[in-house]
Amino acid sequence: MRILLVSSSSGSRGGGELFLLSLAEALRALGHEPSLWASNHPQMDELARKFYPIGPVRRESYLNTYDRRFRSFSDAGDLRSGRRLAATWRRLAPDVVHLNKQNLEDGLDLIWAARFASLATVCTIHVTQTARYLNARHGWARDAVARAVLHRYPGRLVAIGASRRSDLNRFLGWHNGKGAALVENGVPLPSRQDLARLRHETRLRLGLHDDHLLGLGVGRMVEQKRPRLFLEYAAQLAASEPRAKFCWVGDGPLRPQWEAEVGRQALNDRVLTPGWTQEVLPYYAAADFFLHTAAYEGLPLALLEAMGSGLPCVVTSNLYNDLEFLQLARVLRAGEEGWVAALACAHQRQALGERCRDLVARRYSVERMARDYLALYELAVAGK
């Protein structure tokens, strides 16, 4: 099957773009032919470069929602863009077009393109919390515009987690059998041998001793990920655990505030900030626990990757209550009674990490994700 994966083109380093790469690799491994459509904006160069070994890449002029002056109000009515993209997709002649949207409001002109193209199509939406919920400016109006256009989508909308599907169905007023499909994200599971080798190499490179306790965060330095909250919890841990060190892998506009906060909390000798890297697995292998402080998420790949690497995970209460799989894995909640003591105990860390890895192996494999999407593609091609 020929699958055209369409990026809403907001950047190359977010979870949605990593999702596209993982899905494409898994589809190719199963004998299918994925290709990528993306904007020719320089911010998409990295994604295109990573995709080339997997399959063909088609790029053309396209203005992402958040590069438009009036954002979703602009692209929701941009039928000219929709018709132009539809013509491109028809010429590429895929069996199915898979749209990849970061949230409810981005890429609304892609919805029109899918409608005009008259090709089999599915659409994944990663973050389904509303603009009003996220306290965005003019949130009610932005939600109304997104809702109106999404109702015109000719294919199946897909959510990446049970909570996100509930959000999406509620947003669109779907009930009584009509609703979004559910395909939970999946990640590759690294071998224990690779993890052991990388742990030794990476801790040596980072200057860590065997008794150091390394807490890891991964993500862009933006408000959603709350890197400063990560440092607040790091300071709490450091005050009671002299072995504790911390590392944040990622970069972004909050980097200056991060560095100032590291100094203010007197954590300069405790915190490592290597910036952005294309290979995060060595850091998962080197770490002793994973601390995730985001304000909201779809189904975070970084968290699944950490769990798959056998790391005990700590999240904030808002995520724990929102993402049901975290309760199955019995992850720790930052600030709850006993969380620091649990991380300080090697036996407890191992038990918690094994439970996390087992859950990812059983439920969140990238092959399972690809097969679930293939089933939806086949239904779309059959017109069901």
Tab-separated table of C-alpha atoms in Angstrom:
chain	number	residue	atom	x	y	z
A	1	MET	CA	0.000	0.000	0.000
A	2	ARG	CA	1.224	3.514	-0.873
A	3	ILE	CA	0.694	5.857	2.079
A	4	LEU	CA	1.227	9.617	1.814
A	5	LEU	CA	2.004	10.994	5.276
A	6	VAL	CA	1.127	14.693	5.414
A	7	SER	CA	2.762	16.935	8.023
A	8	SER	CA	1.039	20.124	9.172
A	9	SER	CA	4.607	21.465	9.078
A	10	SER	CA	4.955	23.301	12.382
A	11	GLY	CA	8.549	22.101	12.869
A	12	SER	CA	10.792	19.051	12.817
A	13	ARG	CA	11.383	18.348	16.492
A	14	GLY	CA	7.975	17.904	18.089
A	15	GLY	CA	6.365	14.649	19.110
A	16	GLY	CA	4.105	14.715	16.061
A	17	GLU	CA	7.076	14.677	13.696
A	18	LEU	CA	8.795	11.887	15.640
A	19	PHE	CA	5.509	9.989	15.381
A	20	LEU	CA	5.603	10.300	11.584
A	21	LEU	CA	9.135	8.929	11.403
A	22	SER	CA	8.394	5.976	13.686
A	23	LEU	CA	5.196	5.152	11.821
A	24	ALA	CA	6.901	5.378	8.427
A	25	GLU	CA	9.733	3.072	9.490
A	26	ALA	CA	7.270	0.532	10.877
A	27	LEU	CA	5.106	0.659	7.738
A	28	ARG	CA	8.131	0.087	5.521
A	29	ALA	CA	9.219	-2.844	7.716
A	30	LEU	CA	5.783	-4.373	7.114
A	31	GLY	CA	6.261	-4.138	3.340
A	32	HIS	CA	4.395	-0.910	2.545
A	33	GLU	CA	5.489	2.286	0.779
A	34	PRO	CA	5.288	5.420	2.940
A	35	SER	CA	6.096	8.849	1.529
A	36	LEU	CA	6.106	12.314	3.092
A	37	TRP	CA	4.523	15.596	2.105
A	38	ALA	CA	5.747	18.684	3.976
A	39	SER	CA	6.292	22.399	3.594
A	40	ASN	CA	9.506	23.618	1.958
A	41	HIS	CA	10.063	25.977	4.910
A	42	PRO	CA	13.565	25.530	6.413
A	43	GLN	CA	12.034	24.435	9.730
A	44	MET	CA	11.000	21.207	7.980
A	45	ASP	CA	14.468	20.432	6.568
A	46	GLU	CA	15.416	18.180	9.471
A	47	LEU	CA	12.288	16.041	9.182
A	48	ALA	CA	12.757	15.718	5.428
A	49	ARG	CA	16.411	14.741	5.849
A	50	LYS	CA	15.490	12.010	8.335
A	51	PHE	CA	12.684	10.732	6.114
A	52	TYR	CA	14.721	10.361	2.894
A	53	PRO	CA	16.172	6.927	3.868
A	54	ILE	CA	12.620	5.689	4.510
A	55	GLY	CA	10.794	6.878	1.411
A	56	PRO	CA	10.135	9.683	-1.094
A	57	VAL	CA	9.675	13.250	0.140
A	58	ARG	CA	7.554	15.852	-1.645
A	59	ARG	CA	7.905	19.462	-0.482
A	60	GLU	CA	6.209	22.620	-1.688
A	61	SER	CA	5.298	26.112	-0.595
A	62	TYR	CA	2.951	25.943	2.383
A	63	LEU	CA	2.254	28.344	5.240
A	64	ASN	CA	1.787	26.630	8.593
A	65	THR	CA	-1.117	27.812	10.753
A	66	TYR	CA	1.141	29.484	13.310
A	67	ASP	CA	3.074	31.362	10.642
A	68	ARG	CA	-0.151	33.018	9.482
A	69	ARG	CA	-1.058	36.422	10.879
A	70	PHE	CA	-4.558	35.329	11.881
A	71	ARG	CA	-3.652	31.696	12.529
A	72	SER	CA	-6.563	29.268	12.237
A	73	PHE	CA	-8.941	32.051	11.177
A	74	SER	CA	-6.815	32.346	8.015
A	75	ASP	CA	-6.273	28.740	7.017
A	76	ALA	CA	-9.834	27.654	7.840
A	77	GLY	CA	-11.052	29.708	4.894
A	78	ASP	CA	-8.093	29.170	2.584
A	79	LEU	CA	-9.860	27.067	-0.027
A	80	ARG	CA	-7.289	28.069	-2.660
A	81	SER	CA	-4.552	26.357	-0.642
A	82	GLY	CA	-6.812	23.349	-0.159
A	83	ARG	CA	-7.438	22.978	-3.904
A	84	ARG	CA	-3.749	23.437	-4.754
A	85	LEU	CA	-2.646	20.776	-2.286
A	86	ALA	CA	-5.420	18.428	-3.395
A	87	ALA	CA	-4.129	18.623	-6.968
A	88	THR	CA	-0.610	17.764	-5.781
A	89	TRP	CA	-1.800	14.781	-3.783
A	90	ARG	CA	-3.851	13.442	-6.702
A	91	ARG	CA	-0.764	13.596	-8.933
A	92	LEU	CA	1.205	11.594	-6.353
A	93	ALA	CA	-1.532	8.924	-6.548
A	94	PRO	CA	-1.266	7.344	-3.084
A	95	ASP	CA	-3.676	4.665	-1.945
A	96	VAL	CA	-4.361	6.671	1.197
A	97	VAL	CA	-3.538	10.149	2.541
A	98	HIS	CA	-2.732	10.271	6.272
A	99	LEU	CA	-2.948	13.787	7.711
A	100	ASN	CA	-0.951	14.453	10.874
A	101	LYS	CA	-2.317	17.369	12.919
A	102	GLN	CA	-0.701	18.630	16.103
A	103	ASN	CA	-3.941	19.937	17.581
A	104	LEU	CA	-7.555	20.746	16.808
A	105	GLU	CA	-6.950	24.041	15.018
A	106	ASP	CA	-3.764	23.620	12.988
A	107	GLY	CA	-3.766	22.599	9.334
A	108	LEU	CA	-7.443	23.269	8.687
A	109	ASP	CA	-6.650	23.943	5.028
A	110	LEU	CA	-5.316	20.369	4.920
A	111	ILE	CA	-8.808	19.229	5.880
A	112	TRP	CA	-10.138	21.072	2.840
A	113	ALA	CA	-7.390	19.536	0.690
A	114	ALA	CA	-8.427	16.053	1.797
A	115	ARG	CA	-12.016	16.882	0.918
A	116	PHE	CA	-11.141	18.239	-2.539
A	117	ALA	CA	-8.696	15.410	-3.358
A	118	SER	CA	-11.358	12.679	-3.177
A	119	LEU	CA	-8.756	10.164	-1.988
A	120	ALA	CA	-8.994	7.663	0.854
A	121	THR	CA	-7.873	9.481	3.987
A	122	VAL	CA	-7.406	9.303	7.760
A	123	CYS	CA	-6.327	12.096	10.101
A	124	THR	CA	-4.464	11.838	13.419
A	125	ILE	CA	-4.929	14.666	15.935
A	126	HIS	CA	-2.413	14.555	18.779
A	127	VAL	CA	-3.558	17.241	21.221
A	128	THR	CA	-7.354	17.366	21.486
A	129	GLN	CA	-7.704	19.752	24.416
A	130	THR	CA	-9.649	22.820	23.292
A	131	ALA	CA	-8.271	26.327	22.867
A	132	ARG	CA	-10.565	27.457	25.680
A	133	TYR	CA	-9.207	24.740	27.958
A	134	LEU	CA	-5.676	25.897	27.182
A	135	ASN	CA	-6.637	29.521	27.921
A	136	ALA	CA	-5.731	30.639	24.401
A	137	ARG	CA	-6.704	34.104	23.213
A	138	HIS	CA	-10.106	34.106	21.499
A	139	GLY	CA	-10.350	30.460	22.479
A	140	TRP	CA	-14.098	30.118	21.996
A	141	ALA	CA	-13.894	31.527	18.457
A	142	ARG	CA	-10.897	29.387	17.536
A	143	ASP	CA	-12.705	26.306	18.802
A	144	ALA	CA	-15.809	27.189	16.800
A	145	VAL	CA	-13.793	27.561	13.594
A	146	ALA	CA	-11.919	24.284	14.137
A	147	ARG	CA	-15.147	22.434	14.947
A	148	ALA	CA	-16.867	23.676	11.798
A	149	VAL	CA	-14.024	22.588	9.502
A	150	LEU	CA	-13.389	19.236	11.196
A	151	HIS	CA	-17.045	18.361	10.640
A	152	ARG	CA	-16.315	18.649	6.892
A	153	TYR	CA	-13.491	16.112	6.950
A	154	PRO	CA	-14.372	13.194	4.627
A	155	GLY	CA	-12.348	10.492	6.399
A	156	ARG	CA	-11.842	9.027	9.852
A	157	LEU	CA	-10.410	11.165	12.639
A	158	VAL	CA	-7.992	9.332	14.926
A	159	ALA	CA	-7.050	10.099	18.525
A	160	ILE	CA	-3.847	8.793	20.106
A	161	GLY	CA	-5.162	7.951	23.575
A	162	ALA	CA	-8.419	7.165	25.352
A	163	SER	CA	-8.576	10.561	27.072
A	164	ARG	CA	-7.823	12.322	23.804
A	165	ARG	CA	-10.587	10.381	22.018
A	166	SER	CA	-13.075	11.380	24.720
A	167	ASP	CA	-12.001	15.015	24.278
A	168	LEU	CA	-12.414	14.814	20.505
A	169	ASN	CA	-15.815	13.140	20.583
A	170	ARG	CA	-17.062	15.677	23.107
A	171	PHE	CA	-15.645	18.585	21.087
A	172	LEU	CA	-17.440	17.441	17.930
A	173	GLY	CA	-20.635	16.396	19.692
A	174	TRP	CA	-20.295	12.792	18.577
A	175	HIS	CA	-22.202	10.049	20.378
A	176	ASN	CA	-24.505	7.063	19.730
A	177	GLY	CA	-21.934	5.026	17.819
A	178	LYS	CA	-20.318	7.827	15.813
A	179	GLY	CA	-16.880	8.787	17.009
A	180	ALA	CA	-13.158	9.047	16.483
A	181	ALA	CA	-10.992	5.971	16.095
A	182	LEU	CA	-8.351	5.168	18.694
A	183	VAL	CA	-4.785	4.232	17.789
A	184	GLU	CA	-2.441	4.654	20.726
A	185	ASN	CA	1.099	5.792	20.017
A	186	GLY	CA	3.871	3.228	19.937
A	187	VAL	CA	7.637	3.344	20.350
A	188	PRO	CA	10.540	0.977	19.597
A	189	LEU	CA	11.673	-1.130	22.550
A	190	PRO	CA	15.473	-0.999	22.982
A	191	SER	CA	17.241	-4.220	23.901
A	192	ARG	CA	18.627	-4.637	27.387
A	193	GLN	CA	22.069	-5.226	25.872
A	194	ASP	CA	21.985	-1.884	24.039
A	195	LEU	CA	20.777	-0.102	27.163
A	196	ALA	CA	23.590	-1.557	29.268
A	197	ARG	CA	26.253	-0.625	26.708
A	198	LEU	CA	24.913	2.891	26.216
A	199	ARG	CA	24.574	3.424	29.956
A	200	HIS	CA	28.254	2.741	30.529
A	201	GLU	CA	29.385	4.869	27.567
A	202	THR	CA	27.104	7.824	28.253
A	203	ARG	CA	27.637	8.070	31.997
A	204	LEU	CA	31.386	7.999	31.370
A	205	ARG	CA	31.031	10.814	28.819
A	206	LEU	CA	28.856	12.872	31.175
A	207	GLY	CA	31.291	12.445	34.063
A	208	LEU	CA	28.833	10.529	36.244
A	209	HIS	CA	29.963	8.124	38.946
A	210	ASP	CA	28.272	4.805	39.669
A	211	ASP	CA	26.548	6.197	42.745
A	212	HIS	CA	25.143	9.302	41.041
A	213	LEU	CA	21.347	9.317	40.687
A	214	LEU	CA	20.459	10.927	37.345
A	215	GLY	CA	17.003	12.404	36.739
A	216	LEU	CA	16.158	13.073	33.086
A	217	GLY	CA	13.769	15.428	31.288
A	218	VAL	CA	13.262	15.476	27.510
A	219	GLY	CA	11.409	18.063	25.456
A	220	ARG	CA	11.392	21.483	23.890
A	221	MET	CA	11.998	24.351	26.292
A	222	VAL	CA	8.551	25.892	25.885
A	223	GLU	CA	5.797	26.809	28.327
A	224	GLN	CA	3.839	23.609	27.671
A	225	LYS	CA	6.721	21.432	28.903
A	226	ARG	CA	7.327	23.590	32.021
A	227	PRO	CA	11.114	23.163	32.294
A	228	ARG	CA	11.234	25.585	35.229
A	229	LEU	CA	8.902	23.309	37.183
A	230	PHE	CA	11.362	20.500	36.444
A	231	LEU	CA	14.024	22.584	38.190
A	232	GLU	CA	11.777	23.211	41.180
A	233	TYR	CA	11.384	19.472	41.712
A	234	ALA	CA	15.092	18.988	41.042
A	235	ALA	CA	15.860	21.419	43.859
A	236	GLN	CA	13.571	19.480	46.213
A	237	LEU	CA	15.335	16.232	45.371
A	238	ALA	CA	18.794	17.755	45.577
A	239	ALA	CA	18.077	19.085	49.068
A	240	SER	CA	17.535	15.585	50.465
A	241	GLU	CA	19.542	13.406	48.081
A	242	PRO	CA	23.230	14.390	47.740
A	243	ARG	CA	23.771	11.864	44.924
A	244	ALA	CA	21.134	13.450	42.667
A	245	LYS	CA	22.014	15.049	39.351
A	246	PHE	CA	19.701	16.168	36.572
A	247	CYS	CA	19.733	16.480	32.798
A	248	TRP	CA	17.334	18.139	30.357
A	249	VAL	CA	17.671	17.099	26.717
A	250	GLY	CA	16.132	19.722	24.450
A	251	ASP	CA	16.243	23.403	23.636
A	252	GLY	CA	13.919	26.284	22.909
A	253	PRO	CA	12.916	29.862	23.703
A	254	LEU	CA	12.938	29.302	27.481
A	255	ARG	CA	16.639	28.387	27.524
A	256	PRO	CA	17.729	31.787	28.997
A	257	GLN	CA	15.149	31.512	31.796
A	258	TRP	CA	16.272	27.941	32.415
A	259	GLU	CA	19.897	28.955	32.847
A	260	ALA	CA	18.910	31.816	35.155
A	261	GLU	CA	16.786	29.455	37.259
A	262	VAL	CA	19.611	26.915	37.499
A	263	GLY	CA	21.757	29.653	39.012
A	264	ARG	CA	18.999	30.934	41.291
A	265	GLN	CA	18.379	27.433	42.664
A	266	ALA	CA	22.159	26.914	43.102
A	267	LEU	CA	22.029	23.843	40.854
A	268	ASN	CA	24.956	24.678	38.565
A	269	ASP	CA	26.942	21.623	39.662
A	270	ARG	CA	23.855	19.397	39.580
A	271	VAL	CA	22.254	20.148	36.201
A	272	LEU	CA	23.408	19.129	32.716
A	273	THR	CA	21.889	20.849	29.675
A	274	PRO	CA	23.252	19.251	26.492
A	275	GLY	CA	20.662	20.917	24.234
A	276	TRP	CA	19.005	19.263	21.280
A	277	THR	CA	20.244	15.879	20.082
A	278	GLN	CA	18.956	13.516	17.425
A	279	GLU	CA	19.847	10.477	19.550
A	280	VAL	CA	18.057	10.538	22.900
A	281	LEU	CA	18.390	6.816	23.689
A	282	PRO	CA	21.872	7.206	25.254
A	283	TYR	CA	20.377	9.625	27.785
A	284	TYR	CA	17.517	7.275	28.638
A	285	ALA	CA	20.098	4.543	29.158
A	286	ALA	CA	22.260	6.749	31.384
A	287	ALA	CA	19.380	7.956	33.558
A	288	ASP	CA	18.011	6.458	36.764
A	289	PHE	CA	14.552	8.018	36.552
A	290	PHE	CA	12.474	10.195	34.232
A	291	LEU	CA	10.728	13.387	35.381
A	292	HIS	CA	7.984	14.746	33.097
A	293	THR	CA	6.439	18.091	34.057
A	294	ALA	CA	4.334	19.096	31.029
A	295	ALA	CA	1.146	21.080	31.575
A	296	TYR	CA	-0.739	18.962	29.026
A	297	GLU	CA	0.007	16.267	26.458
A	298	GLY	CA	-1.504	14.070	23.785
A	299	LEU	CA	0.242	10.755	24.441
A	300	PRO	CA	3.867	11.817	25.010
A	301	LEU	CA	6.429	9.811	23.067
A	302	ALA	CA	9.249	10.871	25.389
A	303	LEU	CA	7.404	9.368	28.333
A	304	LEU	CA	6.728	6.123	26.447
A	305	GLU	CA	10.374	5.961	25.353
A	306	ALA	CA	11.552	6.434	28.934
A	307	MET	CA	9.194	3.710	30.144
A	308	GLY	CA	10.331	1.396	27.351
A	309	SER	CA	13.919	1.994	28.458
A	310	GLY	CA	13.020	0.652	31.896
A	311	LEU	CA	13.065	3.974	33.735
A	312	PRO	CA	10.817	4.615	36.728
A	313	CYS	CA	8.805	7.686	35.822
A	314	VAL	CA	7.598	10.689	37.791
A	315	VAL	CA	4.846	12.954	36.476
A	316	THR	CA	2.812	15.865	37.772
A	317	SER	CA	-0.652	15.192	39.177
A	318	ASN	CA	-2.423	16.790	36.211
A	319	LEU	CA	-0.874	14.276	33.799
A	320	TYR	CA	-1.375	11.365	36.175
A	321	ASN	CA	-5.096	12.103	36.330
A	322	ASP	CA	-5.411	12.721	32.578
A	323	LEU	CA	-3.434	9.820	31.071
A	324	GLU	CA	-4.961	6.579	32.282
A	325	PHE	CA	-2.022	4.352	31.325
A	326	LEU	CA	0.159	6.085	33.925
A	327	GLN	CA	-1.962	4.575	36.655
A	328	LEU	CA	-1.510	1.108	35.138
A	329	ALA	CA	2.249	1.605	35.237
A	330	ARG	CA	2.078	2.921	38.804
A	331	VAL	CA	4.272	5.878	38.015
A	332	LEU	CA	5.139	8.258	40.830
A	333	ARG	CA	3.575	11.685	41.255
A	334	ALA	CA	5.961	14.536	41.934
A	335	GLY	CA	5.362	15.957	45.372
A	336	GLU	CA	3.370	13.013	46.728
A	337	GLU	CA	4.405	11.479	50.020
A	338	GLY	CA	7.364	9.129	49.649
A	339	TRP	CA	8.304	9.962	46.068
A	340	VAL	CA	11.848	11.037	46.912
A	341	ALA	CA	12.431	7.972	49.092
A	342	ALA	CA	11.155	5.699	46.314
A	343	LEU	CA	13.632	7.179	43.840
A	344	ALA	CA	16.492	6.875	46.320
A	345	CYS	CA	15.888	3.129	46.743
A	346	ALA	CA	17.551	1.028	44.023
A	347	HIS	CA	15.176	-1.904	44.592
A	348	GLN	CA	12.085	0.284	44.199
A	349	ARG	CA	13.497	2.009	41.117
A	350	GLN	CA	14.128	-1.338	39.459
A	351	ALA	CA	10.645	-2.649	40.266
A	352	LEU	CA	8.950	0.516	39.018
A	353	GLY	CA	11.080	0.587	35.875
A	354	GLU	CA	10.352	-3.050	35.039
A	355	ARG	CA	6.629	-2.412	35.346
A	356	CYS	CA	6.908	0.540	32.969
A	357	ARG	CA	8.923	-1.444	30.416
A	358	ASP	CA	6.521	-4.379	30.575
A	359	LEU	CA	3.535	-2.116	29.874
A	360	VAL	CA	5.217	-0.564	26.831
A	361	ALA	CA	6.195	-4.000	25.497
A	362	ARG	CA	2.627	-5.280	25.835
A	363	ARG	CA	0.636	-2.242	24.737
A	364	TYR	CA	2.743	0.442	23.093
A	365	SER	CA	4.914	-1.222	20.457
A	366	VAL	CA	5.479	0.670	17.230
A	367	GLU	CA	4.558	-2.438	15.189
A	368	ARG	CA	1.152	-2.620	16.907
A	369	MET	CA	0.618	1.063	16.110
A	370	ALA	CA	1.468	0.526	12.439
A	371	ARG	CA	-0.854	-2.489	12.124
A	372	ASP	CA	-3.697	-0.536	13.721
A	373	TYR	CA	-3.246	2.243	11.180
A	374	LEU	CA	-3.077	-0.252	8.329
A	375	ALA	CA	-6.469	-1.568	9.391
A	376	LEU	CA	-7.858	1.980	9.198
A	377	TYR	CA	-6.201	2.540	5.812
A	378	GLU	CA	-7.858	-0.588	4.445
A	379	LEU	CA	-11.250	0.584	5.684
A	380	ALA	CA	-10.663	4.006	4.117
A	381	VAL	CA	-9.696	2.482	0.759
A	382	ALA	CA	-12.792	0.286	0.899
A	383	GLY	CA	-14.882	3.389	1.513
A	384	LYS	CA	-16.092	2.268	4.938
